[in-house]
Coordinates of C-alpha atoms and ligand atoms in Angstrom, one line a residue:
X1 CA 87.9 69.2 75.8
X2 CA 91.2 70.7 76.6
X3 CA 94.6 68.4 77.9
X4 CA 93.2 69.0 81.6
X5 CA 93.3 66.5 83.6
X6 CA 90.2 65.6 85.4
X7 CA 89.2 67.6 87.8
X8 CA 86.2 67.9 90.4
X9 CA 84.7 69.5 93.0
X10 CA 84.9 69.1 97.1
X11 CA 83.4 70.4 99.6
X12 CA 85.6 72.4 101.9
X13 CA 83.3 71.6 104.6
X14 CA 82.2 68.1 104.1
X15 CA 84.2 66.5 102.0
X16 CA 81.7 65.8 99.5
X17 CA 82.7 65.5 95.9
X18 CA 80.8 67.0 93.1
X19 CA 81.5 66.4 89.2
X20 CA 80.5 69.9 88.7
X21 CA 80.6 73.2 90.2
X22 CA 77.3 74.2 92.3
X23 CA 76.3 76.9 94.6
X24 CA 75.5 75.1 97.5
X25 CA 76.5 71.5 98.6
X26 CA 74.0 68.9 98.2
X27 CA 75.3 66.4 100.7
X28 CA 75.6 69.2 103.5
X29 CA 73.6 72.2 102.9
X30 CA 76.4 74.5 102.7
X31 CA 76.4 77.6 100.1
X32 CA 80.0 78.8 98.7
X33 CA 82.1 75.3 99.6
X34 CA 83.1 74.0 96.3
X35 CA 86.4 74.2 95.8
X36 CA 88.1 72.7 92.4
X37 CA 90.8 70.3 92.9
X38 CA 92.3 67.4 90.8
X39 CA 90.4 64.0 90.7
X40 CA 92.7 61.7 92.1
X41 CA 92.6 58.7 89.8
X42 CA 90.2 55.4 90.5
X43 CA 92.4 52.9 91.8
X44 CA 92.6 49.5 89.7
X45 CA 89.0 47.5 90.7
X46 CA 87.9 43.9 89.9
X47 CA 89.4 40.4 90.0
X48 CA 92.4 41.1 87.7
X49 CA 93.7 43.4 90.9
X50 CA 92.8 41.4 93.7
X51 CA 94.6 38.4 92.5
X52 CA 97.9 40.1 92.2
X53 CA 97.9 41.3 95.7
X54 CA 97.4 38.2 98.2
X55 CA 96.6 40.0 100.8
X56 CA 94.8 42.7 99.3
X57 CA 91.4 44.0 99.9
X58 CA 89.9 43.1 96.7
X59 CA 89.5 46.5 94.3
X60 CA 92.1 48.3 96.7
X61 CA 95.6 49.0 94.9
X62 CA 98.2 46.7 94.8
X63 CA 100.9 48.5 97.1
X64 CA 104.6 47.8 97.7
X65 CA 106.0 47.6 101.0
X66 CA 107.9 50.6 101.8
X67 CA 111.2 50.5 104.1
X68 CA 110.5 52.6 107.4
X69 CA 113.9 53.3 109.0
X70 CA 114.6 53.7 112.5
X71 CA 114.1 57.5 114.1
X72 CA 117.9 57.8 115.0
X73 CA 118.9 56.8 111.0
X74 CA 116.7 59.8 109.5
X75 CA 119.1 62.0 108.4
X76 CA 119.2 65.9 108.8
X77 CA 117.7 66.3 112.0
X78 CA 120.5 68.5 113.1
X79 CA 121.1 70.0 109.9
X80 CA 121.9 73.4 110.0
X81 CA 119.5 76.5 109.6
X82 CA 120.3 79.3 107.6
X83 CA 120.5 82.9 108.8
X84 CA 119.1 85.9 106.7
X85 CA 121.2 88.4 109.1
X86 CA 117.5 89.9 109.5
X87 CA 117.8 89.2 113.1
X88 CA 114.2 89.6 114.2
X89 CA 112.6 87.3 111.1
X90 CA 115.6 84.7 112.0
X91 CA 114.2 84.8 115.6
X92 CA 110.6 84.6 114.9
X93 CA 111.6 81.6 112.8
X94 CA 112.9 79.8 115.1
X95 CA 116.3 80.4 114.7
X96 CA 116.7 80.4 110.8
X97 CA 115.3 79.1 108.0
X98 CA 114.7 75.4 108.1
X99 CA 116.0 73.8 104.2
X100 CA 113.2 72.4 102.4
X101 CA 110.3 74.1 105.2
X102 CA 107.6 76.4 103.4
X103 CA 106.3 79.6 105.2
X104 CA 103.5 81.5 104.6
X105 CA 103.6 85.3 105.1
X106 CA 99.9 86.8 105.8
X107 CA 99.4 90.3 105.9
X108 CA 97.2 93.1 105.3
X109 CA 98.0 94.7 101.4
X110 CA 100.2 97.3 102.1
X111 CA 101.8 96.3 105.1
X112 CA 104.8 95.5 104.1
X113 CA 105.1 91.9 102.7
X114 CA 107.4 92.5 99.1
X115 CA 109.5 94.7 101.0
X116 CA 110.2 92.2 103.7
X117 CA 110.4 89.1 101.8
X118 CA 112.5 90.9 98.9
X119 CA 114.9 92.4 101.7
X120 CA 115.3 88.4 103.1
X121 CA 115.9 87.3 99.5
X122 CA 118.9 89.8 99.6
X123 CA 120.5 89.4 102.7
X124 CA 120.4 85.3 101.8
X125 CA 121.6 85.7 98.4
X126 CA 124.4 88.2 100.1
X127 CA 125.1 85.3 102.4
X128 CA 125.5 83.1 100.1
X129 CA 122.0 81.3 99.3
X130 CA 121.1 81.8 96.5
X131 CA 117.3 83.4 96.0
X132 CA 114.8 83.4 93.4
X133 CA 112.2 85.8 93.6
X134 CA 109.0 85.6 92.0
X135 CA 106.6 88.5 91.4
X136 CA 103.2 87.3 90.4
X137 CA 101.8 90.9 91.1
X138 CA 104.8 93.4 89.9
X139 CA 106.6 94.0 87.0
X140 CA 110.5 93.6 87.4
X141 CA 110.7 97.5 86.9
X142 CA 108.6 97.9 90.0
X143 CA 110.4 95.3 91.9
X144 CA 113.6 96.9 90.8
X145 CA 112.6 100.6 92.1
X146 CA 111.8 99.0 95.5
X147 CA 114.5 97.3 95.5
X148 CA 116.7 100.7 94.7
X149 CA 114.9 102.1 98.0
X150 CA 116.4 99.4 100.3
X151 CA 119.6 99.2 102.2
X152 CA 120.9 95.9 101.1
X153 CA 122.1 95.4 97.7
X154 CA 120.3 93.0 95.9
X155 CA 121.8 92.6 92.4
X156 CA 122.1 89.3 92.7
X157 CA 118.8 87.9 93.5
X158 CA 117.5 86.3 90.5
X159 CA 113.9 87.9 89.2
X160 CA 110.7 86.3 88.3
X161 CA 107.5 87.7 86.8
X162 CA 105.3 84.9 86.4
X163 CA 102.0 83.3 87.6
X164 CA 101.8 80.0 86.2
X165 CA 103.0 77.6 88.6
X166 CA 104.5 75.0 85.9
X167 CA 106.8 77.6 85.0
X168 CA 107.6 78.9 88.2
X169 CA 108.1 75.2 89.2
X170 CA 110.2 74.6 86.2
X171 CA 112.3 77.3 86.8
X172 CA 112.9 76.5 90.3
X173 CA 114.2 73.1 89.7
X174 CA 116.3 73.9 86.7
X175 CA 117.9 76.7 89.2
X176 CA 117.5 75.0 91.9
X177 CA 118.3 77.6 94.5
X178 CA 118.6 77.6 98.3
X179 CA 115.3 79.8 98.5
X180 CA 112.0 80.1 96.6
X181 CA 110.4 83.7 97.3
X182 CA 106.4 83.5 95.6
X183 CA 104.5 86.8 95.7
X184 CA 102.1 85.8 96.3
X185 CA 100.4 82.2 96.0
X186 CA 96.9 84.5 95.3
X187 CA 98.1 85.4 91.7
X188 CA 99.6 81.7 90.9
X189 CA 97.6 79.6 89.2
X190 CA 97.9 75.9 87.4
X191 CA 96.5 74.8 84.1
X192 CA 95.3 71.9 85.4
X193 CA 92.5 73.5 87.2
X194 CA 89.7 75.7 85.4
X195 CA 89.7 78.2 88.7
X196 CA 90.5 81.5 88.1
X197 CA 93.6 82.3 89.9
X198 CA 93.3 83.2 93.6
X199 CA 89.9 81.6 94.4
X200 CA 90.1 78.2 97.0
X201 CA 91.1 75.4 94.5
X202 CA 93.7 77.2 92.8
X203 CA 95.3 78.4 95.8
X204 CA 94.9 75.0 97.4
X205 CA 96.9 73.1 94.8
X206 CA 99.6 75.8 93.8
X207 CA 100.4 75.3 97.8
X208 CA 100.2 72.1 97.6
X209 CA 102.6 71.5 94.9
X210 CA 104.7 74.1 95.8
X211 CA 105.4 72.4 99.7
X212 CA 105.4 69.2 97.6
X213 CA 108.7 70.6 95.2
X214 CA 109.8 72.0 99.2
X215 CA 110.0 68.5 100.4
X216 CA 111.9 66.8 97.4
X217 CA 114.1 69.6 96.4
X218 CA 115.3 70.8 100.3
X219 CA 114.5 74.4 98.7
X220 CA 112.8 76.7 101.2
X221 CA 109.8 78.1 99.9
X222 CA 108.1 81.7 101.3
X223 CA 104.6 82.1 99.6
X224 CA 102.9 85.5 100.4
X225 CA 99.4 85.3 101.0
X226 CA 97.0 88.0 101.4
X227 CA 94.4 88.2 104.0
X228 CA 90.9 88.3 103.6
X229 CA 88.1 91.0 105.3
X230 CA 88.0 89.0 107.6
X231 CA 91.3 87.8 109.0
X232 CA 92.0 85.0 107.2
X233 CA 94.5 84.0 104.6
X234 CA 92.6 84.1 101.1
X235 CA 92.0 80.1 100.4
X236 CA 90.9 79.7 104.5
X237 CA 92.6 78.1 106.8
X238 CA 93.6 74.4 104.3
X239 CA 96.3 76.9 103.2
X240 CA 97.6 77.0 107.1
X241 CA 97.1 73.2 107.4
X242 CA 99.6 73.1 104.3
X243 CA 102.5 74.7 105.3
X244 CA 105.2 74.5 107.6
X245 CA 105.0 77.7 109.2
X246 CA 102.6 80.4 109.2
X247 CA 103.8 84.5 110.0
X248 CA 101.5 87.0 110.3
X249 CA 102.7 90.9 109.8
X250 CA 100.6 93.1 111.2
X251 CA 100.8 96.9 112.3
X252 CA 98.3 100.1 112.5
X253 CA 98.9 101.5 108.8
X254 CA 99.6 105.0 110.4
X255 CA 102.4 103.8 112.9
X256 CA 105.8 103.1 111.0
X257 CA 106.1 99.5 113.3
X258 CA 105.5 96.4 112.2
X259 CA 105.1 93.3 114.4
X260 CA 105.7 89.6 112.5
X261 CA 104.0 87.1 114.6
X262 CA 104.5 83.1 114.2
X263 CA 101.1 81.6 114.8
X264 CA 102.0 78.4 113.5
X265 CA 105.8 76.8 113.8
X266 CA 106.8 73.1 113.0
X267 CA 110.5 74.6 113.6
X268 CA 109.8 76.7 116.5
X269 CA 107.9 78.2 119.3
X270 CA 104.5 80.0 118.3
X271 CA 103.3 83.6 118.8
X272 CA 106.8 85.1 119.1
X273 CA 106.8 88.3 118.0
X274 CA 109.8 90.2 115.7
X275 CA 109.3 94.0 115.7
X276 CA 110.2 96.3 112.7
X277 CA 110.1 99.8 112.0
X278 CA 109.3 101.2 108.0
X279 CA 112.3 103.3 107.1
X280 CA 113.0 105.0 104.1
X281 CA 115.3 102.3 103.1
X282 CA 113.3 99.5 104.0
X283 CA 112.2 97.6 107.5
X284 CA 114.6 97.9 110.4
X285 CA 114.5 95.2 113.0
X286 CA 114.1 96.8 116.4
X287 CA 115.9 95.0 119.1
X288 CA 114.3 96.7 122.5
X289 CA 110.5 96.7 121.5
X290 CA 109.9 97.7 124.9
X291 CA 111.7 100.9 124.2
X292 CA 109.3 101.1 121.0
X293 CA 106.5 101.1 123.0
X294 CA 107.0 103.2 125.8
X295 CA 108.8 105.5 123.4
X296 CA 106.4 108.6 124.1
X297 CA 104.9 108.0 127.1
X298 CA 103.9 110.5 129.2
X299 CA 104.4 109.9 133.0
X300 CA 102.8 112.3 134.9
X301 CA 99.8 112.4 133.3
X302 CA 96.9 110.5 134.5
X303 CA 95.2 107.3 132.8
X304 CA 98.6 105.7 132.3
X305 CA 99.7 102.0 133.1
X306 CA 102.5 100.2 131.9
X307 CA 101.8 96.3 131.7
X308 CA 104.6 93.4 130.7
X309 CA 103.4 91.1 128.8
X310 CA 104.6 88.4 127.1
X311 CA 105.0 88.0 123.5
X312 CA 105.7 84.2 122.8
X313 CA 108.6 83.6 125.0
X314 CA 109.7 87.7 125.3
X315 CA 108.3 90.0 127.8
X316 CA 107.6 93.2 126.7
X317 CA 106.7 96.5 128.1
X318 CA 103.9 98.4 126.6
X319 CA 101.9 101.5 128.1
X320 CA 97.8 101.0 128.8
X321 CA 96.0 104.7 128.4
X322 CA 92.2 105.0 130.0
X323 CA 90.6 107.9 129.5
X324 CA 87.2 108.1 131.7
X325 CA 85.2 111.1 131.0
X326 CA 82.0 112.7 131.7
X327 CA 79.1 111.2 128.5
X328 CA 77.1 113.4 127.0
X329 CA 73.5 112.3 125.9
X330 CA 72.1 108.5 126.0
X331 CA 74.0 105.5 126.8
X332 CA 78.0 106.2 127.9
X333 CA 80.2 104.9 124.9
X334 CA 83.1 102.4 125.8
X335 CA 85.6 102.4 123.1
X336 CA 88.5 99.9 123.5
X337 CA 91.5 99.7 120.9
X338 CA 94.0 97.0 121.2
X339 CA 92.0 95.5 124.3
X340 CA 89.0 93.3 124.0
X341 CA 86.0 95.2 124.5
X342 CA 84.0 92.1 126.9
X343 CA 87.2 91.7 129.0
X344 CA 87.0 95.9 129.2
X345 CA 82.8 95.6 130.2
X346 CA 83.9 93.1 132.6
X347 CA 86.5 95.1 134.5
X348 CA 84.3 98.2 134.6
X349 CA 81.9 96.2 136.1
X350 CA 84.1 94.7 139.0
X351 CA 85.7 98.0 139.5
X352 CA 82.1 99.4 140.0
X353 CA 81.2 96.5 142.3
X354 CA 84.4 95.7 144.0
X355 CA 86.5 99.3 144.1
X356 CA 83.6 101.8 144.6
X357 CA 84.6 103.5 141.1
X358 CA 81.3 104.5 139.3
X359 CA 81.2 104.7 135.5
X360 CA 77.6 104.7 134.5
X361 CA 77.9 108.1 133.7
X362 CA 81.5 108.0 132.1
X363 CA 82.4 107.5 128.8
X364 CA 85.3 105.1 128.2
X365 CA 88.2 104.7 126.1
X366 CA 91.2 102.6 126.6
X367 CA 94.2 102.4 124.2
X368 CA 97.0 100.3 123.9
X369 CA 99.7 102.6 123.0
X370 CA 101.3 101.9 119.6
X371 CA 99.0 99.6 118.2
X372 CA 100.0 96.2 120.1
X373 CA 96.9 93.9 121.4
X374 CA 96.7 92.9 124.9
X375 CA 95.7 89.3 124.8
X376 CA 96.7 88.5 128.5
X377 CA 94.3 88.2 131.1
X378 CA 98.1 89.3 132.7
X379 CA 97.0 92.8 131.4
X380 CA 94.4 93.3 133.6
X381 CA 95.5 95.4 136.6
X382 CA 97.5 97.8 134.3
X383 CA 93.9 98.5 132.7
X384 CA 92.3 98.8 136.0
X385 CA 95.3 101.0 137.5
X386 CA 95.0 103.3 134.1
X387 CA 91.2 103.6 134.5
X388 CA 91.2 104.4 138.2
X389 CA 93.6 106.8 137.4
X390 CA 92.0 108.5 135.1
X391 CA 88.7 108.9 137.4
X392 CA 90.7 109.9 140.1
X393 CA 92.4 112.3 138.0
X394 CA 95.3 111.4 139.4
X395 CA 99.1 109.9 137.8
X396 CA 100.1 106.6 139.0
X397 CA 103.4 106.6 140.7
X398 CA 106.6 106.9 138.4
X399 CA 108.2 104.1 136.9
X400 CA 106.0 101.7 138.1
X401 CA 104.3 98.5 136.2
X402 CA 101.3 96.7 136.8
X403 CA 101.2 93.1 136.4
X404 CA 98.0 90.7 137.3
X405 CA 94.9 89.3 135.9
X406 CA 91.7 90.8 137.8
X407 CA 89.4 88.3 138.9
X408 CA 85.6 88.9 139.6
X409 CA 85.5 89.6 143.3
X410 CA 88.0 92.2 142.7
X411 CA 90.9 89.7 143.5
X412 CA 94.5 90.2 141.9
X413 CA 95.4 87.1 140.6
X414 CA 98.9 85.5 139.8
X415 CA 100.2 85.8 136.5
X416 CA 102.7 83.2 134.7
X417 CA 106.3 84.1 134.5
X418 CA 106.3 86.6 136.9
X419 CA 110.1 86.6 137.2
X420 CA 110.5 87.4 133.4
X421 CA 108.5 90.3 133.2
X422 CA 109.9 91.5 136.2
X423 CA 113.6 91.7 135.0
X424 CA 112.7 92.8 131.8
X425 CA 111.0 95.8 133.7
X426 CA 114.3 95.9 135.6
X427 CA 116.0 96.0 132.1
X428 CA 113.7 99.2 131.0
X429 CA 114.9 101.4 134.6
X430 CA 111.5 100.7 136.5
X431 CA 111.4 100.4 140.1
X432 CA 108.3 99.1 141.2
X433 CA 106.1 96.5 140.2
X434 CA 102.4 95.7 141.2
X435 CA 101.2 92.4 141.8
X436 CA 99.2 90.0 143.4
X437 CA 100.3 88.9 146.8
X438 CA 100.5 85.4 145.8
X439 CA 102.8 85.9 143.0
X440 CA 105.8 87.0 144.8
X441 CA 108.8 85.3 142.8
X442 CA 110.9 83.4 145.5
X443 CA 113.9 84.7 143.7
X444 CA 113.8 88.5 143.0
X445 CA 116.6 88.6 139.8
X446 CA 117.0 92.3 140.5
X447 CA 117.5 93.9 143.7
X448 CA 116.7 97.3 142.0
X449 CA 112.9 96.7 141.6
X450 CA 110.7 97.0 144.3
X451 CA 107.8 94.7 144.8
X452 CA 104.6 95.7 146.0
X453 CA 101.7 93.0 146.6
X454 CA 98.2 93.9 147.0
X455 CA 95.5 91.1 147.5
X456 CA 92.7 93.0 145.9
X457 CA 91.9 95.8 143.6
X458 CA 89.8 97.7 146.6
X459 CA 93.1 97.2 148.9
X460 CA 95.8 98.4 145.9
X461 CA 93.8 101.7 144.9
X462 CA 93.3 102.3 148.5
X463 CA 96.7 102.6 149.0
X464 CA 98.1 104.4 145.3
X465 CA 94.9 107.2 145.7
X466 CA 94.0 107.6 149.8
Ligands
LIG1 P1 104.7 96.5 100.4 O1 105.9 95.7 100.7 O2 104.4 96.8 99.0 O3 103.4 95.9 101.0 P2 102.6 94.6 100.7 O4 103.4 93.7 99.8 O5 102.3 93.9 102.0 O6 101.3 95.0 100.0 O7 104.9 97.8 101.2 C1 104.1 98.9 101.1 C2 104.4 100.1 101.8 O8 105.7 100.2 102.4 C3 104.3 101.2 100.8 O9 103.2 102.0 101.3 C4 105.6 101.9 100.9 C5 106.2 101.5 102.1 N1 107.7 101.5 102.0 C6 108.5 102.3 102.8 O10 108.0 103.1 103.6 N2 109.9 102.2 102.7 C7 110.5 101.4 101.8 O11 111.7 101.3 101.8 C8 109.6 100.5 101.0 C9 110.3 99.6 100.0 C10 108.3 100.6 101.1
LIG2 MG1 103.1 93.2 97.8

């Protein structure tokens, strides 16, 4: 036997605890649940306890009454956050980095996790919070060539190679920085467990311990986690359940943008969205996504809708392309990229139905210019107006955007926040909106934008292509 502690084996499904690793759960049927994690010692049993503790459930622990101060004493509340001058991570934060919070960073490999986190580590240590960044996956040479590339110096930010998390946690409190960097938790592992590193258990515990030194220490802690085939972060979602705040950074690998989105914020709002661009020297915030998005649009050509929608609490503009074309053999394809492919089935069938436009013998392909997902029944009409469009072969008028969810009698429904993605399309030079007639805002921010309300799709297309 090694010095391990004693460890077993749960179900991440059930709950059910095994003393050795299996296959398949007994208790629940499941295959692949067992995930190793320390046994969590037998609590004192028999008389000798009970009597102690008078009123004790007999075999339960003898506990100790802890204090539980009043709300308004708990101190730190309105401590304040610190600012990595990286304007749109700060934002997407919340507003800063919250001391003694942990955040995850998810991401695709290659996207552009070291380089952000190591670019956050030396704007803080620049500002005078002091980082420590740990590489579990690169040698300091390689951390120091990328590094080199980027735009702020980052001499000072003290360098790690190391996976085992007693050292790393040892380090941490003998240096006790403001910041913890760890990429990423998949190559940590502790001794304690028998897992290699990266698999459920090990990841499990190392986040575990490492939100647990978080909490005690006030350091802020940034794990990088990697995600998995299929979306998730490696070590599911008990990793998310874990930490404070969960950022996902996302973008199509041939585009040079990157979008972070918060999908989980104790600190903040969730699914705000901070927008980069991959430079040369490193990730560039971009203030005016919308100006991103619509950067090569091309007006007067047909099949081309501009939608706002809203990205956590920030509108922003982004161009819809539909390209409708005559199919070729069999069944007509319908391809849809950054727009869900029911929601797209669903609208060609009411604008069949509803709008007289035929695509049985059309293929279909929509696009969501520069890799952005419409999530927003709110995108709706600017699909509809792109794909009618694009069988009429005709442009929709300039500097017009379409806002409004479709229903299925062909109906143009409200939206939410109307006003908002109106003056943002204000903010952008556009001078016409489209929406539904019931979602006139009473107070029209900018006199510069003309509104146009339709009641239904049939009634809108009649009038853009007569
Ligand atoms: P990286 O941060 O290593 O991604 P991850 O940690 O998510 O796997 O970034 C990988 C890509 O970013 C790589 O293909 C090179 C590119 N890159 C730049 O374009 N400019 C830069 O300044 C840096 C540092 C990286
Ligand atoms: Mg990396």
């Amino acid at each position: 036997m090694t010095s391990r502690g004693k460890t077993v084996y749960r179900c991440t499904d059930c709950g059910a605890e095994h003393p050795k690793w299996a296959g398949r759960c007994e208790a629940c049927g499941e295959w692949n649940t067992l995930a190793e994690e320390m046994a969590t010692p037998k609590a004192p049993s028999g008389r000798g306890a009970a009597k102690h503790s008078r009123i004790g459930v007999a075999g339960a622990p003898r506990s100790t009454a802890a204090r539980a101060p009043r709300l308004g004493d708990v101190k730190g509340a309105d401590e304040p956050r610190w600012l990595s001058g990286l304007d749109e991570f700060d934002f997407v934060l919340g507003g800063g980095i919250v001391p003694g919070s942990m955040v995850l960073v998810g991401g695709e490999p290659g996207i552009g996790k070291s380089t952000l986190l190591l670019q956050v580590a030396a704007r803080l240590q620049n500002a005078g919070h002091a980082a420590l960044y740990i590489s579990g996956e690169e040698s300091p040479l390689q951390v120091k060539l990328r590094a080199s590339r980027l735009e702020e110096p980052s001499n000072d930010v003290a360098l790690l190679s190391e996976t085992s998390l007693e050292t790393i946690l040892a380090t941490a409190d003998a240096m006790r920085p403001d910041v913890v960097l760890v990429d990423s938790i998949q190559t940590v592992y502790t001794s304690d467990l028998e897992g290699a590193p990266g698999n459920v258990g090990q990841v499990r515990e190392c986040a575990a311990r490492l939100m647990r030194f978080a909490k005690d220490t006030g350091v802020a802690v940034f794990v990088v986690g990697h995600v998995t085939k299929g979306g998730g972060i490696a070590g599911p979602k008990t990793l998310e359940h874990i930490v404070d705040t969960v950022l996902y950074f996302e973008g199509e690998g041939s585009l040079d943008h990157r979008v972070l989105r918060a999908t989980k914020n104790r600190f903040g709002s969730v699914d705000e969205i901070g927008v980069f661009r991959m430079t040369q020297s490193g990730l560039a915030a971009v203030g005016n996504p919308s100006a991103l998005f619509l950067g090569d649009r091309h007006e007067a050509a047909s099949g081309s809708a501009v939608a706002a929608l809203l990205e956590g609490t920030r509108p922003v503009l982004v161009e819809i392309q539909a390209l409708a074309a005559k199919a070729g053999f069999g069944t007509p394809q319908r391809v849809a990229t950054g727009f869900d492919g029911r929601r797209l089935a669903l609208l060609l069938a009411v604008l069949d139905k509803r709008a007289g436009l035929s695509f049985g013998a059309l293929d279909v392909f929509v696009n969501v210019a520069g890799g952005l997902r419409v999530m927003e029944p709110a995108g709706d009409l600017a699909v509809a107006a792109a794909l009618a469009s694009s069988t009429h072969d005709r442009a929709l008028p300039p500097n017009s955007v379409f806002l409004g969810e479709v229903g299925l009698g062909g109906e143009i429904r409200p939206i939410s926040q109307a006003e908002r993605r109106i003056a943002e399309a204000a903010r952008m030079g556009f001078t016409t909106v489209f929406l539904s007639d019931r979602s006139i805002p009473q107070r029209n921010g900018s006199r510069s934008i003309r509104i146009a309300a339709s009641r239904t799709l049939d009634e809108l297309f009649g009038a853009l292509f007569p």
